[in-house]
PDB file of C-alpha atoms in Angstrom:
ATOM      1  CA  GLN R 158      -4.071  -3.885   7.455  1.00 87.00           C
ATOM      2  CA  VAL R 159      -0.980  -2.280   5.897  1.00 92.00           C
ATOM      3  CA  GLN R 160      -1.228   1.325   4.645  1.00 95.00           C
ATOM      4  CA  LEU R 161       1.228   3.228   2.584  1.00 96.00           C
ATOM      5  CA  GLN R 162       1.588   7.006   2.227  1.00 97.00           C
ATOM      6  CA  GLU R 163       3.925   8.892  -0.161  1.00 97.00           C
ATOM      7  CA  SER R 164       5.436  12.207   0.771  1.00 97.00           C
ATOM      8  CA  GLY R 165       7.939  14.687  -0.742  1.00 96.00           C
ATOM      9  CA  PRO R 166       8.220  17.816  -2.756  1.00 97.00           C
ATOM     10  CA  GLY R 167       5.541  18.416  -5.388  1.00 95.00           C
ATOM     11  CA  LEU R 168       7.842  20.513  -7.548  1.00 97.00           C
ATOM     12  CA  VAL R 169      11.397  19.673  -8.640  1.00 98.00           C
ATOM     13  CA  LYS R 170      13.619  21.641 -10.981  1.00 97.00           C
ATOM     14  CA  PRO R 171      15.004  20.041 -14.154  1.00 97.00           C
ATOM     15  CA  SER R 172      18.376  18.305 -13.690  1.00 97.00           C
ATOM     16  CA  GLN R 173      17.833  17.972  -9.935  1.00 98.00           C
ATOM     17  CA  THR R 174      16.925  14.948  -7.858  1.00 98.00           C
ATOM     18  CA  LEU R 175      13.392  13.821  -7.141  1.00 98.00           C
ATOM     19  CA  SER R 176      13.211  12.388  -3.638  1.00 97.00           C
ATOM     20  CA  LEU R 177      10.143  10.704  -2.179  1.00 98.00           C
ATOM     21  CA  THR R 178       9.427   8.729   1.000  1.00 97.00           C
ATOM     22  CA  CYS R 179       6.856   6.053   1.481  1.00 97.00           C
ATOM     23  CA  THR R 180       5.679   5.585   5.064  1.00 96.00           C
ATOM     24  CA  VAL R 181       4.323   2.209   5.964  1.00 95.00           C
ATOM     25  CA  SER R 182       1.874   1.718   8.774  1.00 94.00           C
ATOM     26  CA  GLY R 183       0.138  -1.397  10.062  1.00 91.00           C
ATOM     27  CA  ALA R 184       3.199  -3.569   9.454  1.00 87.00           C
ATOM     28  CA  SER R 185       7.001  -3.433   9.572  1.00 87.00           C
ATOM     29  CA  ILE R 186       8.718  -3.280   6.209  1.00 89.00           C
ATOM     30  CA  TYR R 187      11.051  -5.964   7.582  1.00 87.00           C
ATOM     31  CA  SER R 188       8.256  -8.456   8.283  1.00 83.00           C
ATOM     32  CA  GLY R 189       7.265 -10.911   5.646  1.00 83.00           C
ATOM     33  CA  ASN R 190       8.723 -11.857   2.253  1.00 89.00           C
ATOM     34  CA  TYR R 191       7.812  -8.548   0.615  1.00 92.00           C
ATOM     35  CA  TYR R 192       9.286  -6.194  -1.921  1.00 94.00           C
ATOM     36  CA  TRP R 193       8.673  -2.470  -1.588  1.00 96.00           C
ATOM     37  CA  SER R 194       8.197  -0.796  -4.887  1.00 98.00           C
ATOM     38  CA  TRP R 195       7.699   2.510  -6.711  1.00 98.00           C
ATOM     39  CA  ILE R 196       5.448   2.963  -9.780  1.00 98.00           C
ATOM     40  CA  ARG R 197       4.543   6.158 -11.588  1.00 97.00           C
ATOM     41  CA  GLN R 198       1.763   7.437 -13.833  1.00 94.00           C
ATOM     42  CA  PRO R 199       2.208  10.416 -16.055  1.00 93.00           C
ATOM     43  CA  ALA R 200      -0.912  12.440 -16.569  1.00 91.00           C
ATOM     44  CA  GLY R 201      -3.303  10.751 -18.994  1.00 88.00           C
ATOM     45  CA  GLN R 202      -0.955   7.753 -19.357  1.00 90.00           C
ATOM     46  CA  GLY R 203      -0.527   4.286 -17.969  1.00 92.00           C
ATOM     47  CA  LEU R 204       1.404   2.766 -15.106  1.00 94.00           C
ATOM     48  CA  GLU R 205       5.189   2.433 -15.245  1.00 96.00           C
ATOM     49  CA  TRP R 206       7.187   0.278 -12.784  1.00 97.00           C
ATOM     50  CA  ILE R 207      10.348   1.951 -11.481  1.00 98.00           C
ATOM     51  CA  GLY R 208      11.851  -0.630  -9.221  1.00 97.00           C
ATOM     52  CA  TYR R 209      11.805  -2.265  -5.809  1.00 97.00           C
ATOM     53  CA  VAL R 210      13.813  -2.840  -2.647  1.00 95.00           C
ATOM     54  CA  TYR R 211      13.757  -6.095  -0.736  1.00 94.00           C
ATOM     55  CA  ILE R 212      13.958  -6.389   3.036  1.00 89.00           C
ATOM     56  CA  SER R 213      17.644  -7.413   2.688  1.00 90.00           C
ATOM     57  CA  GLY R 214      18.350  -4.042   1.060  1.00 91.00           C
ATOM     58  CA  SER R 215      18.865  -5.567  -2.356  1.00 94.00           C
ATOM     59  CA  THR R 216      17.261  -3.713  -5.213  1.00 96.00           C
ATOM     60  CA  HIS R 217      15.989  -4.350  -8.737  1.00 96.00           C
ATOM     61  CA  TYR R 218      15.191  -1.583 -11.179  1.00 96.00           C
ATOM     62  CA  SER R 219      13.418  -1.260 -14.482  1.00 95.00           C
ATOM     63  CA  PRO R 220      15.914  -0.944 -17.349  1.00 93.00           C
ATOM     64  CA  SER R 221      14.233   2.338 -18.188  1.00 93.00           C
ATOM     65  CA  PHE R 222      15.426   3.878 -14.862  1.00 96.00           C
ATOM     66  CA  GLU R 223      18.380   1.809 -13.642  1.00 94.00           C
ATOM     67  CA  SER R 224      21.003   4.385 -14.641  1.00 95.00           C
ATOM     68  CA  ARG R 225      19.491   7.176 -12.591  1.00 97.00           C
ATOM     69  CA  VAL R 226      17.486   5.712  -9.713  1.00 98.00           C
ATOM     70  CA  THR R 227      18.040   4.550  -6.164  1.00 98.00           C
ATOM     71  CA  ILE R 228      15.471   2.890  -3.923  1.00 97.00           C
ATOM     72  CA  SER R 229      16.416   2.219  -0.373  1.00 96.00           C
ATOM     73  CA  LEU R 230      15.115   1.184   2.962  1.00 93.00           C
ATOM     74  CA  GLY R 231      14.717   3.695   5.703  1.00 87.00           C
ATOM     75  CA  THR R 232      16.715   3.687   8.950  1.00 81.00           C
ATOM     76  CA  SER R 233      13.597   2.784  10.869  1.00 80.00           C
ATOM     77  CA  ASN R 234      11.246  -0.089  10.062  1.00 78.00           C
ATOM     78  CA  ASP R 235       8.524   2.024   8.640  1.00 91.00           C
ATOM     79  CA  HIS R 236       9.666   3.674   5.448  1.00 94.00           C
ATOM     80  CA  PHE R 237      11.513   3.387   2.200  1.00 96.00           C
ATOM     81  CA  SER R 238      12.606   5.953  -0.306  1.00 97.00           C
ATOM     82  CA  LEU R 239      12.978   6.818  -4.025  1.00 98.00           C
ATOM     83  CA  ASN R 240      15.684   9.042  -5.479  1.00 98.00           C
ATOM     84  CA  LEU R 241      15.410   9.738  -9.216  1.00 98.00           C
ATOM     85  CA  TYR R 242      18.349  11.734 -10.507  1.00 98.00           C
ATOM     86  CA  SER R 243      18.729  14.268 -13.331  1.00 97.00           C
ATOM     87  CA  VAL R 244      15.008  14.667 -13.845  1.00 97.00           C
ATOM     88  CA  THR R 245      13.344  16.291 -16.887  1.00 97.00           C
ATOM     89  CA  ALA R 246       9.793  17.356 -17.666  1.00 97.00           C
ATOM     90  CA  ALA R 247       9.185  13.777 -18.770  1.00 96.00           C
ATOM     91  CA  ASP R 248       9.427  12.653 -15.136  1.00 97.00           C
ATOM     92  CA  THR R 249       6.333  14.696 -14.217  1.00 98.00           C
ATOM     93  CA  ALA R 250       3.819  12.119 -12.939  1.00 97.00           C
ATOM     94  CA  VAL R 251       1.934  10.777  -9.968  1.00 96.00           C
ATOM     95  CA  TYR R 252       4.266   8.531  -8.018  1.00 98.00           C
ATOM     96  CA  TYR R 253       2.848   5.518  -6.078  1.00 98.00           C
ATOM     97  CA  CYS R 254       4.592   3.346  -3.585  1.00 98.00           C
ATOM     98  CA  ALA R 255       3.322  -0.250  -3.310  1.00 97.00           C
ATOM     99  CA  ARG R 256       3.950  -3.500  -1.402  1.00 96.00           C
ATOM    100  CA  VAL R 257       4.719  -6.519  -3.535  1.00 95.00           C
ATOM    101  CA  VAL R 258       3.623  -9.875  -2.086  1.00 93.00           C
ATOM    102  CA  PRO R 259       4.293 -13.432  -3.215  1.00 91.00           C
ATOM    103  CA  ASP R 260       1.487 -15.185  -4.998  1.00 89.00           C
ATOM    104  CA  CYS R 261       1.746 -18.639  -3.374  1.00 89.00           C
ATOM    105  CA  SER R 262      -0.666 -21.364  -2.595  1.00 89.00           C
ATOM    106  CA  ASP R 263      -0.266 -24.929  -1.149  1.00 90.00           C
ATOM    107  CA  GLY R 264       3.473 -24.618  -1.165  1.00 88.00           C
ATOM    108  CA  ARG R 265       3.741 -23.486  -4.743  1.00 89.00           C
ATOM    109  CA  CYS R 266       4.522 -19.966  -5.841  1.00 89.00           C
ATOM    110  CA  TYR R 267       3.259 -18.439  -9.095  1.00 89.00           C
ATOM    111  CA  GLY R 268       4.653 -14.915  -9.103  1.00 90.00           C
ATOM    112  CA  ARG R 269       4.178 -11.664  -7.187  1.00 92.00           C
ATOM    113  CA  TYR R 270       1.762  -8.830  -7.315  1.00 94.00           C
ATOM    114  CA  PHE R 271       1.173  -5.324  -5.978  1.00 95.00           C
ATOM    115  CA  ASP R 272      -1.362  -5.793  -3.137  1.00 93.00           C
ATOM    116  CA  SER R 273      -1.285  -2.486  -1.308  1.00 94.00           C
ATOM    117  CA  TRP R 274      -0.728   0.977  -2.742  1.00 96.00           C
ATOM    118  CA  GLY R 275      -0.338   4.492  -1.457  1.00 96.00           C
ATOM    119  CA  GLN R 276      -2.743   7.163  -2.652  1.00 96.00           C
ATOM    120  CA  GLY R 277      -0.080   8.608  -4.910  1.00 96.00           C
ATOM    121  CA  THR R 278       1.695  11.919  -4.847  1.00 97.00           C
ATOM    122  CA  PRO R 279       1.953  14.257  -7.879  1.00 97.00           C
ATOM    123  CA  VAL R 280       5.364  15.556  -8.814  1.00 98.00           C
ATOM    124  CA  THR R 281       5.979  18.254 -11.415  1.00 98.00           C
ATOM    125  CA  VAL R 282       9.375  18.835 -12.946  1.00 97.00           C
ATOM    126  CA  SER R 283       9.562  22.471 -13.983  1.00 96.00           C
ATOM    127  CA  SER R 284      11.838  25.468 -13.529  1.00 95.00           C
TER     128      SER R 284
ATOM    129  CA  GLN Q 264       4.854   2.518 -25.961  1.00 72.00           C
ATOM    130  CA  SER Q 265       3.755  -0.195 -23.551  1.00 79.00           C
ATOM    131  CA  VAL Q 266       5.184  -3.680 -23.699  1.00 85.00           C
ATOM    132  CA  MET Q 267       1.707  -5.145 -23.517  1.00 95.00           C
ATOM    133  CA  THR Q 268      -1.092  -3.884 -25.718  1.00 96.00           C
ATOM    134  CA  GLN Q 269      -4.620  -3.115 -24.537  1.00 97.00           C
ATOM    135  CA  PRO Q 270      -7.402  -1.322 -26.384  1.00 97.00           C
ATOM    136  CA  PRO Q 271      -7.529   2.331 -25.288  1.00 96.00           C
ATOM    137  CA  SER Q 272     -11.268   2.161 -24.623  1.00 97.00           C
ATOM    138  CA  VAL Q 273     -14.261  -0.139 -24.473  1.00 98.00           C
ATOM    139  CA  SER Q 274     -17.830   0.575 -23.661  1.00 97.00           C
ATOM    140  CA  GLY Q 275     -21.096  -1.175 -22.815  1.00 97.00           C
ATOM    141  CA  THR Q 276     -24.468  -0.675 -21.428  1.00 97.00           C
ATOM    142  CA  PRO Q 277     -25.599  -1.848 -17.945  1.00 97.00           C
ATOM    143  CA  GLY Q 278     -26.094  -5.570 -17.903  1.00 97.00           C
ATOM    144  CA  GLN Q 279     -23.899  -6.219 -20.886  1.00 97.00           C
ATOM    145  CA  ARG Q 280     -20.683  -8.228 -20.979  1.00 98.00           C
ATOM    146  CA  VAL Q 281     -17.431  -6.603 -22.063  1.00 98.00           C
ATOM    147  CA  THR Q 282     -14.015  -8.108 -22.589  1.00 98.00           C
ATOM    148  CA  ILE Q 283     -10.697  -6.261 -22.377  1.00 98.00           C
ATOM    149  CA  SER Q 284      -7.726  -7.863 -24.119  1.00 98.00           C
ATOM    150  CA  CYS Q 285      -4.082  -7.727 -23.241  1.00 98.00           C
ATOM    151  CA  SER Q 286      -1.549  -8.772 -25.844  1.00 97.00           C
ATOM    152  CA  GLY Q 287       1.997  -9.557 -24.837  1.00 96.00           C
ATOM    153  CA  SER Q 288       4.804 -11.854 -25.839  1.00 95.00           C
ATOM    154  CA  ASN Q 289       6.528 -15.097 -24.861  1.00 95.00           C
ATOM    155  CA  SER Q 290       8.683 -13.193 -22.388  1.00 94.00           C
ATOM    156  CA  ASN Q 291       5.755 -11.938 -20.298  1.00 95.00           C
ATOM    157  CA  ILE Q 292       2.259 -13.289 -20.670  1.00 96.00           C
ATOM    158  CA  GLU Q 293       3.255 -16.687 -22.150  1.00 96.00           C
ATOM    159  CA  SER Q 294       5.845 -17.275 -19.415  1.00 94.00           C
ATOM    160  CA  ASN Q 295       4.211 -15.726 -16.414  1.00 95.00           C
ATOM    161  CA  HIS Q 296       0.852 -15.075 -14.856  1.00 96.00           C
ATOM    162  CA  VAL Q 297      -1.167 -11.947 -15.550  1.00 97.00           C
ATOM    163  CA  TYR Q 298      -2.608  -9.631 -12.923  1.00 97.00           C
ATOM    164  CA  TRP Q 299      -5.392  -7.159 -13.559  1.00 98.00           C
ATOM    165  CA  TYR Q 300      -5.909  -3.844 -11.727  1.00 97.00           C
ATOM    166  CA  GLN Q 301      -8.838  -1.502 -11.645  1.00 97.00           C
ATOM    167  CA  GLN Q 302      -8.203   2.184 -11.200  1.00 95.00           C
ATOM    168  CA  LEU Q 303     -11.218   4.318 -10.358  1.00 94.00           C
ATOM    169  CA  SER Q 304     -11.007   8.077 -11.083  1.00 86.00           C
ATOM    170  CA  ARG Q 305      -7.232   8.317 -10.661  1.00 74.00           C
ATOM    171  CA  THR Q 306      -7.234   6.653  -7.252  1.00 90.00           C
ATOM    172  CA  ALA Q 307      -4.668   4.038  -6.455  1.00 92.00           C
ATOM    173  CA  PRO Q 308      -5.068   0.816  -8.563  1.00 94.00           C
ATOM    174  CA  LYS Q 309      -6.791  -2.131  -6.902  1.00 95.00           C
ATOM    175  CA  LEU Q 310      -6.040  -5.800  -7.599  1.00 95.00           C
ATOM    176  CA  LEU Q 311      -8.907  -7.373  -9.490  1.00 97.00           C
ATOM    177  CA  ILE Q 312      -7.548 -10.672 -10.828  1.00 97.00           C
ATOM    178  CA  TYR Q 313      -4.420 -12.527  -9.784  1.00 96.00           C
ATOM    179  CA  ARG Q 314      -2.739 -15.640 -11.199  1.00 96.00           C
ATOM    180  CA  SER Q 315      -4.383 -14.929 -14.529  1.00 96.00           C
ATOM    181  CA  ASP Q 316      -7.828 -16.185 -13.481  1.00 96.00           C
ATOM    182  CA  GLN Q 317      -8.244 -15.950  -9.718  1.00 96.00           C
ATOM    183  CA  ARG Q 318     -10.399 -13.335  -7.904  1.00 96.00           C
ATOM    184  CA  PRO Q 319      -9.290 -11.937  -4.536  1.00 94.00           C
ATOM    185  CA  SER Q 320     -11.913 -12.109  -1.830  1.00 94.00           C
ATOM    186  CA  GLY Q 321     -14.336  -9.248  -2.123  1.00 94.00           C
ATOM    187  CA  VAL Q 322     -14.122  -8.916  -5.930  1.00 96.00           C
ATOM    188  CA  PRO Q 323     -17.495  -9.830  -7.447  1.00 96.00           C
ATOM    189  CA  ASP Q 324     -17.703 -12.928  -9.619  1.00 96.00           C
ATOM    190  CA  ARG Q 325     -18.824 -10.695 -12.456  1.00 97.00           C
ATOM    191  CA  PHE Q 326     -15.074 -10.244 -13.063  1.00 98.00           C
ATOM    192  CA  SER Q 327     -13.113 -13.103 -14.624  1.00 98.00           C
ATOM    193  CA  GLY Q 328      -9.799 -13.492 -16.212  1.00 98.00           C
ATOM    194  CA  SER Q 329      -8.255 -15.862 -18.711  1.00 97.00           C
ATOM    195  CA  LYS Q 330      -4.907 -16.404 -20.464  1.00 97.00           C
ATOM    196  CA  SER Q 331      -3.915 -18.265 -23.610  1.00 96.00           C
ATOM    197  CA  GLY Q 332      -0.498 -18.091 -25.193  1.00 96.00           C
ATOM    198  CA  THR Q 333       0.731 -14.517 -25.427  1.00 96.00           C
ATOM    199  CA  SER Q 334      -2.645 -12.964 -24.728  1.00 97.00           C
ATOM    200  CA  ALA Q 335      -4.883 -12.480 -21.702  1.00 98.00           C
ATOM    201  CA  SER Q 336      -8.325 -11.050 -21.186  1.00 98.00           C
ATOM    202  CA  LEU Q 337     -10.534  -9.577 -18.525  1.00 98.00           C
ATOM    203  CA  THR Q 338     -14.293 -10.135 -18.843  1.00 98.00           C
ATOM    204  CA  ILE Q 339     -16.887  -8.162 -16.928  1.00 98.00           C
ATOM    205  CA  SER Q 340     -20.402  -9.573 -16.936  1.00 97.00           C
ATOM    206  CA  GLY Q 341     -23.539  -7.838 -15.874  1.00 97.00           C
ATOM    207  CA  LEU Q 342     -21.933  -4.456 -16.375  1.00 98.00           C
ATOM    208  CA  ARG Q 343     -22.677  -1.880 -13.688  1.00 97.00           C
ATOM    209  CA  SER Q 344     -22.170   1.889 -13.661  1.00 96.00           C
ATOM    210  CA  GLU Q 345     -19.630   1.562 -10.892  1.00 96.00           C
ATOM    211  CA  ASP Q 346     -17.411  -0.537 -13.128  1.00 97.00           C
ATOM    212  CA  GLU Q 347     -16.524   2.538 -15.103  1.00 97.00           C
ATOM    213  CA  ALA Q 348     -12.767   2.806 -14.557  1.00 97.00           C
ATOM    214  CA  ASP Q 349      -9.335   2.244 -16.119  1.00 96.00           C
ATOM    215  CA  TYR Q 350      -8.174  -1.342 -16.243  1.00 97.00           C
ATOM    216  CA  TYR Q 351      -4.534  -2.507 -16.493  1.00 97.00           C
ATOM    217  CA  CYS Q 352      -2.990  -5.850 -17.099  1.00 97.00           C
ATOM    218  CA  ALA Q 353       0.432  -6.521 -15.577  1.00 97.00           C
ATOM    219  CA  ALA Q 354       3.005  -9.273 -15.790  1.00 96.00           C
ATOM    220  CA  TRP Q 355       6.573 -10.017 -15.020  1.00 95.00           C
ATOM    221  CA  ASP Q 356       8.764  -9.815 -18.134  1.00 94.00           C
ATOM    222  CA  ASN Q 357      11.771 -12.159 -18.357  1.00 93.00           C
ATOM    223  CA  THR Q 358      13.721  -9.892 -20.725  1.00 91.00           C
ATOM    224  CA  LEU Q 359      17.222  -9.076 -19.548  1.00 85.00           C
ATOM    225  CA  ALA Q 360      17.195  -9.134 -15.749  1.00 88.00           C
ATOM    226  CA  GLY Q 361      13.414  -9.030 -15.644  1.00 91.00           C
ATOM    227  CA  SER Q 362      10.907  -6.300 -14.827  1.00 94.00           C
ATOM    228  CA  TRP Q 363       7.259  -5.735 -14.274  1.00 95.00           C
ATOM    229  CA  VAL Q 364       5.426  -4.455 -17.229  1.00 95.00           C
ATOM    230  CA  PHE Q 365       1.939  -2.956 -17.588  1.00 96.00           C
ATOM    231  CA  GLY Q 366      -0.426  -2.694 -20.465  1.00 96.00           C
ATOM    232  CA  GLY Q 367      -1.302   0.806 -21.564  1.00 95.00           C
ATOM    233  CA  GLY Q 368      -4.629   0.681 -19.836  1.00 96.00           C
ATOM    234  CA  THR Q 369      -8.251   0.513 -21.041  1.00 97.00           C
ATOM    235  CA  LYS Q 370     -10.897   3.046 -20.183  1.00 97.00           C
ATOM    236  CA  LEU Q 371     -14.235   1.326 -19.660  1.00 98.00           C
ATOM    237  CA  THR Q 372     -17.244   3.536 -20.156  1.00 97.00           C
ATOM    238  CA  VAL Q 373     -20.650   2.405 -19.064  1.00 97.00           C
ATOM    239  CA  LEU Q 374     -23.139   4.059 -21.364  1.00 94.00           C
TER     240      LEU Q 374
END
């Protein structure tokens, strides 16, 4: 069973870069037709998708973040990373990493969904 | 402001049936399947319904989903205290290059 765990600084200064790592255990990030994604949740608010990286290294970002985000695969087969640049207090949130799997049955595919999540890591942007 | 709209809160007593709505548009719900997630006490979300109306193994049949046009709904029958949680709908949105979008979430309170 795959497990994901986020790690990184809990406090980041405004205008700096928020950098987080998601460590994957129980499976290689290069096995399977999966996307590896980041999602965040500001306190008292809903979920917000940031983007994903595919096993080929290709990426896709939410329009809300694409000008200041990079998601990349790690050098080993067990982690991927998030870099969010020029952060402000509005970026304060719990950040989750998640695996995205294809929703397919009997040779037909219907979409994708987030099937495994990390426990989340809180990040505060403050001077 | 979420792309898909959910009621902020719903409530019910044990044994009752409650329905949570999710209103979207032709670029998300009408064009793609809806997925529902349950989030207990700020833990990581858990998949509750996939492909609009399918339950993963292990999810009680008290939970059901449906979709029609630009709206979807999650129904919980035989409400139990442990169902108290936040519920989110999610779908792929075809606008521009595409992105996943979530509803704003609904807090279910079991009275």
